Amino acid sequence: MKKILITGGAGFIGSHVVRLFVNKYPNYQVYNLDKLTYAGNLANLTDVEQKSNYHFIKADITDGPLLLELFEKHDFDSVIHLAAESHVDRSIANPMEFIMANIVGTVNLLNAVRHQWKNDFEGKRFYHISTDEVYGSLGHTGFFTEQTAYDPHSPYSASKASSDHLVRAYHDTYNLPVVISNCSNNYGPNQFPEKLIPLIINNIRNSKPLPVYGKGLNVRDWLYVVDHARAIDVIFHKGADGETYNIGGHNEWKNIDIVRLVCQIMDEKLDRKDGTSEQLITYVKDRAGHDLRYAIDASKLQRELNWTPSLQFEEGIRKTIDWYLENQTWLDEVTSGNYLKYYEQQYQKR
Ligand code: NAD
Ligand code: TYD
């Protein structure tokens, strides 16, 4: 029996983690704490919301006193912390929101946990979910390992790096039982269409230009979101206190190649003539401080905890496209209102 607080559970990755834990562990009580920002959406969880071991708390992690109250009331024995502002372009436009949610929010949670657990750490765990972007940018060769020095370049990655350091500091200073994982780019159902893959799918659907930054030669290492949730499950249960685990798909793609692949599959699915969607590709001004390449060495996780990705990219990307085409109401809902304002500010000025 566990009482787990999952923060950011209404977001993209968080909703897959909540679903996995609620279904796989009926004897755990899962509390999803989320502020429901533009990226948080309870429609991501309709299939689990009626389960008796699932609970939702609408709260903001930047509110320290509220977190103390919630810990007092529910006495959580574990935390899986995913709540964050997560989009690099938004962090360039508005860094302070990232400082507040990602740094201050994380410290508030650490303080609440410390206050509640005192020095009794038996059966306790604070699991911080982070990104490979903290390691900075690679050249054309090499991989990020757990020993790679932090070298973040965007306000987003700098805020995540900062939160990772604080989580480690609370382990080293107060013996808090923490574990951290740093994962590569995720893709899959429920990702907000500000990120590359769902943005391209949505724009092809609407026959809108497909904005590719710079020359499209930046490389990302893509992992299917359900495989990330599986890794989180394994690390939460078997990872060692104080350790860091890199998670990645060994699946590097240049942006332009991904965009072309999505175009090709979408033409097929939408019964459009081969080559139709590629005509929408539009090269736009590069992102400031754009990291050239991310690639993860996940061999520690494989060696020590026996995790490997379950899905090949060709299968994962087709499943993802199918999900978006079958859930066009979801897409229409999240791309109305504020999304349109964001889109205009982000892309029309280019
Ligand atoms: P997301 O933007 O889809 O979801 C973030 C969630 O956090 C949303 O539900 C939002 O409402 C919630 N949230 C934001 N600020 C909050 C606050 N102040 N209080 C409470 N809730 C708040 O993000 P995601 O892509 O699912 O990423 C989840 C986590 O995984 C983040 O910590 C991110 O840094 C990390 N991560 C993401 C990726 C990726 O490719 N998306 C890769 C590696 C790591
Ligand atoms: P993104 O999905 O924002 O993830 P991250 O920046 O965290 O890696 O972007 C993935 C890659 O795609 C990145 O190199 C930037 C690029 N990109 C575009 O070319 N056009 C776009 O409209 C977006 C959102 C991203």
Coordinates of C-alpha atoms and ligand atoms in Angstrom, one line a residue:
M1 CA 0.0 0.0 0.0
K2 CA 1.5 3.3 -1.1
K3 CA 0.2 6.9 -1.2
I4 CA 1.9 8.4 -4.2
L5 CA 1.8 12.1 -5.2
I6 CA 2.3 12.5 -8.9
T7 CA 2.7 16.2 -9.9
G8 CA 1.9 17.3 -13.4
G9 CA -0.2 14.2 -14.0
A10 CA -2.6 16.0 -16.3
G11 CA 0.2 16.8 -18.8
F12 CA 1.6 14.7 -21.6
I13 CA 4.1 12.4 -19.8
G14 CA 2.4 12.7 -16.4
S15 CA -0.9 11.3 -17.8
H16 CA 0.8 8.2 -19.1
V17 CA 2.5 7.7 -15.7
V18 CA -0.8 8.2 -13.8
R19 CA -2.5 5.7 -16.2
L20 CA 0.2 3.1 -15.7
F21 CA 0.3 3.4 -11.9
V22 CA -3.5 3.5 -11.4
N23 CA -4.0 0.4 -13.6
K24 CA -0.9 -1.6 -12.6
Y25 CA -1.0 -1.0 -8.9
P26 CA -4.6 -1.1 -7.6
N27 CA -3.4 -1.2 -4.0
Y28 CA -1.6 2.2 -4.4
Q29 CA -3.5 5.4 -3.9
V30 CA -2.5 7.8 -6.7
Y31 CA -2.9 11.5 -6.2
N32 CA -2.5 13.6 -9.3
L33 CA -1.6 17.2 -8.4
D34 CA -1.8 19.7 -11.3
K35 CA -2.3 23.4 -11.8
L36 CA -4.0 22.7 -15.2
T37 CA -2.0 25.2 -17.1
Y38 CA -2.6 25.3 -20.9
A39 CA -0.6 22.0 -21.0
G40 CA -2.6 20.2 -18.4
N41 CA -5.8 18.6 -19.5
L42 CA -8.0 16.3 -17.5
A43 CA -9.4 14.9 -20.8
N44 CA -6.1 13.0 -21.0
L45 CA -7.3 10.9 -18.0
T46 CA -11.0 10.1 -18.7
D47 CA -10.2 6.3 -18.7
V48 CA -8.9 6.4 -15.2
E49 CA -10.8 9.2 -13.4
Q50 CA -13.5 6.9 -12.1
K51 CA -11.1 4.4 -10.5
S52 CA -11.2 4.3 -6.7
N53 CA -7.4 4.5 -6.3
Y54 CA -7.2 7.7 -8.4
H55 CA -7.6 11.2 -6.9
F56 CA -7.1 14.7 -8.4
I57 CA -5.9 17.8 -6.6
K58 CA -5.9 21.1 -8.4
A59 CA -3.0 23.0 -7.0
D60 CA 0.0 25.1 -7.9
I61 CA 3.5 23.9 -6.8
T62 CA 4.7 27.5 -6.5
D63 CA 2.4 27.8 -3.4
G64 CA 4.6 26.5 -0.6
P65 CA 2.2 26.8 2.3
L66 CA -0.5 24.9 0.3
L67 CA 1.9 22.1 -0.3
L68 CA 2.7 21.9 3.4
E69 CA -1.1 21.6 4.1
L70 CA -1.6 18.9 1.5
F71 CA 1.3 16.8 2.8
E72 CA -0.1 17.2 6.4
K73 CA -3.5 16.1 5.2
H74 CA -2.6 13.2 3.0
D75 CA 0.7 12.1 4.4
F76 CA 2.1 10.9 1.0
D77 CA 5.0 8.4 1.2
S78 CA 6.3 9.0 -2.3
V79 CA 6.4 11.7 -4.9
I80 CA 6.9 11.4 -8.6
H81 CA 7.6 15.0 -9.7
L82 CA 6.8 15.9 -13.3
A83 CA 5.0 19.3 -13.0
A84 CA 7.0 21.8 -15.0
E85 CA 6.8 24.4 -17.7
S86 CA 8.2 22.3 -20.5
H87 CA 8.5 24.1 -23.8
V88 CA 11.8 25.7 -24.8
D89 CA 10.3 28.4 -27.1
R90 CA 8.0 29.6 -24.3
S91 CA 11.0 29.7 -22.0
I92 CA 12.8 32.0 -24.4
A93 CA 9.7 34.3 -24.5
N94 CA 9.0 34.2 -20.8
P95 CA 11.8 32.8 -18.6
M96 CA 10.3 33.8 -15.2
E97 CA 7.4 31.4 -15.4
F98 CA 10.0 28.6 -15.8
I99 CA 12.0 29.8 -12.8
M100 CA 8.9 29.8 -10.7
A101 CA 7.4 26.5 -11.7
N102 CA 10.6 24.5 -12.3
I103 CA 12.9 25.8 -9.6
V104 CA 10.7 27.4 -6.9
G105 CA 8.0 24.7 -7.4
T106 CA 10.6 21.9 -6.9
V107 CA 12.1 23.5 -3.8
N108 CA 8.6 23.9 -2.3
L109 CA 8.0 20.2 -2.9
L110 CA 11.3 19.2 -1.4
N111 CA 10.6 21.4 1.7
A112 CA 7.1 19.9 2.1
V113 CA 8.5 16.4 1.9
R114 CA 11.3 17.2 4.4
H115 CA 8.8 18.8 6.8
Q116 CA 6.4 15.8 6.6
W117 CA 8.9 12.9 6.6
K118 CA 11.2 14.5 9.2
N119 CA 14.1 11.9 9.4
D120 CA 11.9 8.9 8.9
F121 CA 12.7 7.8 5.4
E122 CA 11.6 4.2 5.6
G123 CA 9.5 3.4 2.5
K124 CA 9.8 7.0 1.3
R125 CA 11.0 8.2 -2.1
F126 CA 11.2 11.5 -4.0
Y127 CA 11.6 10.9 -7.7
H128 CA 12.4 13.9 -9.8
I129 CA 11.8 13.7 -13.6
S130 CA 14.2 15.6 -15.7
T131 CA 15.5 16.0 -19.2
D132 CA 18.6 15.3 -21.2
E133 CA 18.6 19.0 -22.2
V134 CA 20.5 19.8 -18.9
Y135 CA 23.6 18.3 -20.5
G136 CA 23.7 20.9 -23.3
S137 CA 24.5 20.1 -26.9
L138 CA 26.5 17.4 -28.5
G139 CA 28.6 17.7 -31.7
H140 CA 28.1 15.1 -34.4
T141 CA 29.3 12.2 -32.3
G142 CA 29.2 11.0 -28.7
F143 CA 26.4 10.5 -26.1
F144 CA 25.3 12.0 -22.8
T145 CA 26.1 9.7 -19.9
E146 CA 25.2 10.2 -16.2
Q147 CA 28.7 11.7 -15.8
T148 CA 28.4 14.3 -18.5
A149 CA 28.8 17.8 -17.0
Y150 CA 25.7 20.0 -17.0
D151 CA 25.8 22.7 -19.7
P152 CA 22.2 24.0 -20.3
H153 CA 21.6 26.7 -22.9
S154 CA 17.9 27.6 -22.8
P155 CA 16.0 29.1 -19.8
Y156 CA 14.0 25.8 -19.8
S157 CA 17.0 23.6 -19.6
A158 CA 18.8 25.9 -17.1
S159 CA 15.7 25.8 -14.9
K160 CA 15.6 22.0 -15.1
A161 CA 19.4 21.8 -14.4
S162 CA 18.9 24.0 -11.4
S163 CA 16.0 21.8 -10.0
D164 CA 18.2 18.7 -10.5
H165 CA 21.0 20.3 -8.5
L166 CA 18.6 21.2 -5.7
V167 CA 17.2 17.7 -5.5
R168 CA 20.7 16.3 -5.2
A169 CA 21.6 19.0 -2.6
Y170 CA 18.6 17.9 -0.5
H171 CA 19.9 14.3 -0.8
D172 CA 23.4 15.2 0.2
T173 CA 22.5 17.7 2.9
Y174 CA 19.3 16.2 4.5
N175 CA 19.6 12.6 3.4
L176 CA 16.4 12.9 1.5
P177 CA 15.8 9.6 -0.4
V178 CA 15.8 11.0 -4.0
V179 CA 16.2 9.5 -7.4
I180 CA 16.5 11.4 -10.7
S181 CA 16.1 10.4 -14.3
N182 CA 17.0 12.4 -17.4
C183 CA 15.1 11.5 -20.5
S184 CA 15.4 12.3 -24.2
N185 CA 12.6 13.8 -26.3
N186 CA 9.3 12.0 -25.9
Y187 CA 6.6 11.6 -28.5
G188 CA 3.2 9.9 -28.5
P189 CA -0.5 10.5 -27.8
N190 CA -1.6 13.5 -25.7
Q191 CA 1.5 15.7 -26.4
F192 CA 0.5 19.4 -26.7
P193 CA 0.8 20.5 -30.3
E194 CA 3.4 23.2 -29.6
K195 CA 6.1 20.4 -29.7
L196 CA 7.5 19.4 -33.1
I197 CA 5.7 16.1 -33.9
P198 CA 2.1 17.0 -32.9
L199 CA 2.6 20.5 -34.3
I200 CA 3.5 19.0 -37.7
I201 CA 0.6 16.5 -37.6
N202 CA -1.8 19.2 -36.7
N203 CA -0.6 21.6 -39.4
I204 CA -0.7 18.9 -42.1
R205 CA -4.2 18.1 -41.0
N206 CA -5.1 21.8 -41.6
S207 CA -2.9 22.2 -44.7
K208 CA -0.9 24.9 -42.9
P209 CA 2.9 25.6 -43.3
L210 CA 5.2 23.3 -41.5
P211 CA 7.8 25.5 -39.7
V212 CA 11.3 24.0 -39.6
Y213 CA 13.9 25.9 -37.7
G214 CA 17.1 26.8 -39.4
K215 CA 18.1 24.1 -41.9
G216 CA 16.3 21.3 -40.1
L217 CA 19.6 19.6 -39.3
N218 CA 19.3 19.5 -35.5
V219 CA 19.2 16.0 -34.1
R220 CA 16.9 14.7 -31.3
D221 CA 16.7 11.2 -29.8
W222 CA 13.0 10.2 -29.7
L223 CA 11.4 7.8 -27.2
Y224 CA 7.7 6.7 -27.2
V225 CA 6.0 8.2 -24.1
V226 CA 4.7 4.8 -22.8
D227 CA 8.3 3.5 -22.8
H228 CA 9.3 6.6 -20.7
A229 CA 6.4 5.7 -18.3
R230 CA 7.7 2.1 -18.1
A231 CA 11.2 3.4 -17.3
I232 CA 9.7 5.6 -14.5
D233 CA 7.9 2.6 -13.0
V234 CA 11.2 0.6 -13.0
I235 CA 13.3 3.4 -11.5
F236 CA 10.6 4.3 -9.0
H237 CA 10.6 0.8 -7.7
K238 CA 14.2 -0.4 -8.2
G239 CA 16.4 2.6 -8.6
A240 CA 19.0 3.3 -5.9
D241 CA 18.7 6.4 -3.6
G242 CA 20.9 9.3 -4.7
E243 CA 21.3 7.8 -8.2
T244 CA 20.7 9.3 -11.7
Y245 CA 19.5 7.2 -14.6
N246 CA 19.5 8.4 -18.3
I247 CA 16.5 7.2 -20.4
G248 CA 16.6 7.2 -24.2
G249 CA 15.5 5.4 -27.2
H250 CA 18.8 5.1 -29.2
N251 CA 16.7 6.7 -31.9
E252 CA 18.3 9.8 -33.4
W253 CA 16.6 11.7 -36.1
K254 CA 17.4 15.0 -37.9
N255 CA 14.3 17.3 -37.6
I256 CA 13.8 17.5 -41.4
D257 CA 13.8 13.7 -41.7
I258 CA 11.2 13.3 -39.0
V259 CA 9.1 16.0 -40.7
R260 CA 9.4 14.2 -44.1
L261 CA 8.5 10.9 -42.5
V262 CA 5.4 12.4 -40.9
C263 CA 4.4 14.0 -44.2
Q264 CA 4.7 10.7 -46.0
I265 CA 2.6 8.8 -43.5
M266 CA 0.0 11.6 -43.3
D267 CA -0.4 11.6 -47.1
E268 CA -1.0 7.9 -47.0
K269 CA -3.5 8.1 -44.1
L270 CA -5.4 11.2 -45.4
D271 CA -5.5 9.7 -49.0
R272 CA -3.6 12.7 -50.3
K273 CA -1.3 12.4 -53.3
D274 CA 2.3 11.3 -52.4
G275 CA 4.3 14.5 -51.8
T276 CA 1.4 16.8 -51.0
S277 CA 2.3 17.5 -47.4
E278 CA 6.1 18.0 -48.1
Q279 CA 5.1 21.1 -50.1
L280 CA 4.0 22.6 -46.8
I281 CA 7.6 22.5 -45.4
T282 CA 8.7 26.1 -44.6
Y283 CA 12.2 26.9 -43.3
V284 CA 11.9 29.6 -40.7
K285 CA 14.4 31.6 -38.5
D286 CA 16.4 29.4 -36.2
R287 CA 15.6 29.1 -32.5
A288 CA 18.0 31.2 -30.3
G289 CA 20.6 29.1 -28.7
H290 CA 19.3 26.0 -30.6
D291 CA 21.1 22.9 -29.3
L292 CA 22.5 20.9 -32.3
R293 CA 22.2 17.4 -31.1
Y294 CA 20.9 15.3 -28.1
A295 CA 21.7 11.6 -27.8
I296 CA 21.4 9.5 -24.7
D297 CA 23.5 6.6 -23.5
A298 CA 20.9 4.6 -21.5
S299 CA 23.2 1.6 -20.9
K300 CA 23.2 2.1 -17.1
L301 CA 19.4 1.7 -17.0
Q302 CA 19.6 -1.4 -19.2
R303 CA 22.5 -2.9 -17.3
E304 CA 21.3 -2.2 -13.7
L305 CA 17.5 -2.2 -14.0
N306 CA 17.0 -4.2 -17.2
W307 CA 14.9 -1.6 -19.0
T308 CA 14.9 -1.3 -22.8
P309 CA 12.4 0.5 -25.1
S310 CA 9.6 -1.8 -26.3
L311 CA 8.6 0.0 -29.4
Q312 CA 10.5 0.7 -32.7
F313 CA 10.1 4.3 -33.9
E314 CA 8.4 3.3 -37.2
E315 CA 5.7 1.6 -35.2
G316 CA 5.5 4.4 -32.5
I317 CA 5.1 7.2 -35.0
R318 CA 2.3 5.4 -36.8
K319 CA 0.5 4.7 -33.6
T320 CA 1.0 8.4 -32.7
I321 CA -0.4 9.7 -36.0
D322 CA -3.3 7.3 -35.7
W323 CA -4.1 8.6 -32.2
Y324 CA -4.1 12.2 -33.3
L325 CA -6.3 11.4 -36.3
E326 CA -8.7 9.5 -34.1
N327 CA -8.8 12.3 -31.5
Q328 CA -9.3 15.3 -33.6
T329 CA -11.8 16.8 -31.1
W330 CA -9.0 16.7 -28.5
L331 CA -6.7 18.5 -31.0
D332 CA -9.4 21.0 -31.9
E333 CA -10.0 21.8 -28.2
V334 CA -6.4 22.3 -27.2
T335 CA -5.6 24.4 -30.3
S336 CA -8.4 26.9 -29.8
G337 CA -8.3 30.0 -27.7
N338 CA -4.9 30.8 -26.2
Y339 CA -3.1 28.4 -28.5
L340 CA -3.9 30.6 -31.4
K341 CA -2.5 33.7 -29.7
Y342 CA 0.7 31.7 -28.8
Y343 CA 1.0 30.4 -32.4
E344 CA 0.7 33.8 -33.8
Q345 CA 3.3 35.3 -31.5
Q346 CA 5.7 32.4 -32.0
Y347 CA 5.4 32.0 -35.8
Q348 CA 4.0 35.1 -37.5
K349 CA 6.9 37.3 -36.4
R350 CA 9.4 35.0 -38.1
Ligands
NAD1 P1 3.7 19.1 -20.2 O1 4.0 20.6 -20.4 O2 2.9 18.4 -21.1 O3 2.9 18.9 -18.7 C1 3.3 19.6 -17.6 C2 2.2 19.5 -16.6 O4 2.6 20.2 -15.4 C3 0.9 20.1 -17.0 O5 -0.2 19.3 -16.7 C4 0.8 21.4 -16.2 O6 -0.6 21.8 -15.9 C5 1.6 21.0 -14.9 N1 2.1 22.2 -14.3 C6 2.9 23.2 -14.8 N2 3.2 24.1 -13.9 C7 2.6 23.7 -12.7 C8 2.6 24.3 -11.4 N3 3.1 25.4 -11.1 N4 1.9 23.6 -10.5 C9 1.3 22.4 -10.7 N5 1.3 21.9 -12.0 C10 1.9 22.5 -13.0 O7 5.1 18.5 -19.9 P2 5.6 17.0 -20.3 O8 6.2 17.0 -21.6 O9 4.6 16.0 -19.9 O10 6.9 16.9 -19.3 C11 6.7 16.4 -17.9 C12 8.0 16.4 -17.2 O11 9.0 15.6 -17.9 C13 8.7 17.8 -17.1 O12 9.3 17.9 -15.9 C14 9.7 17.8 -18.2 O13 10.8 18.7 -17.9 C15 10.1 16.4 -18.3 N6 10.6 15.9 -19.6 C16 9.9 16.1 -20.7 C17 10.4 15.5 -21.9 C18 9.6 15.7 -23.2 O14 10.1 15.3 -24.3 N7 8.4 16.2 -23.2 C19 11.6 14.8 -21.9 C20 12.3 14.6 -20.7 C21 11.8 15.2 -19.6
TYD2 P1 10.6 20.5 -29.5 O1 9.6 19.5 -29.8 O2 10.3 21.9 -29.1 O3 11.6 19.8 -28.4 P2 13.0 20.3 -27.8 O4 13.3 21.7 -28.2 O5 12.7 20.2 -26.3 O6 14.0 19.3 -28.3 O7 11.6 20.6 -30.7 C1 12.2 19.5 -31.3 C2 13.1 20.0 -32.4 O8 12.3 20.5 -33.5 C3 14.1 21.1 -32.0 O9 15.3 20.9 -32.6 C4 13.4 22.3 -32.5 C5 12.7 21.8 -33.7 N1 11.4 22.6 -34.0 C6 11.2 23.0 -35.3 O10 12.0 22.9 -36.2 N2 10.0 23.7 -35.6 C7 9.1 23.9 -34.6 O11 8.0 24.5 -34.9 C8 9.3 23.3 -33.3 C9 8.3 23.5 -32.2 C10 10.5 22.7 -33.1

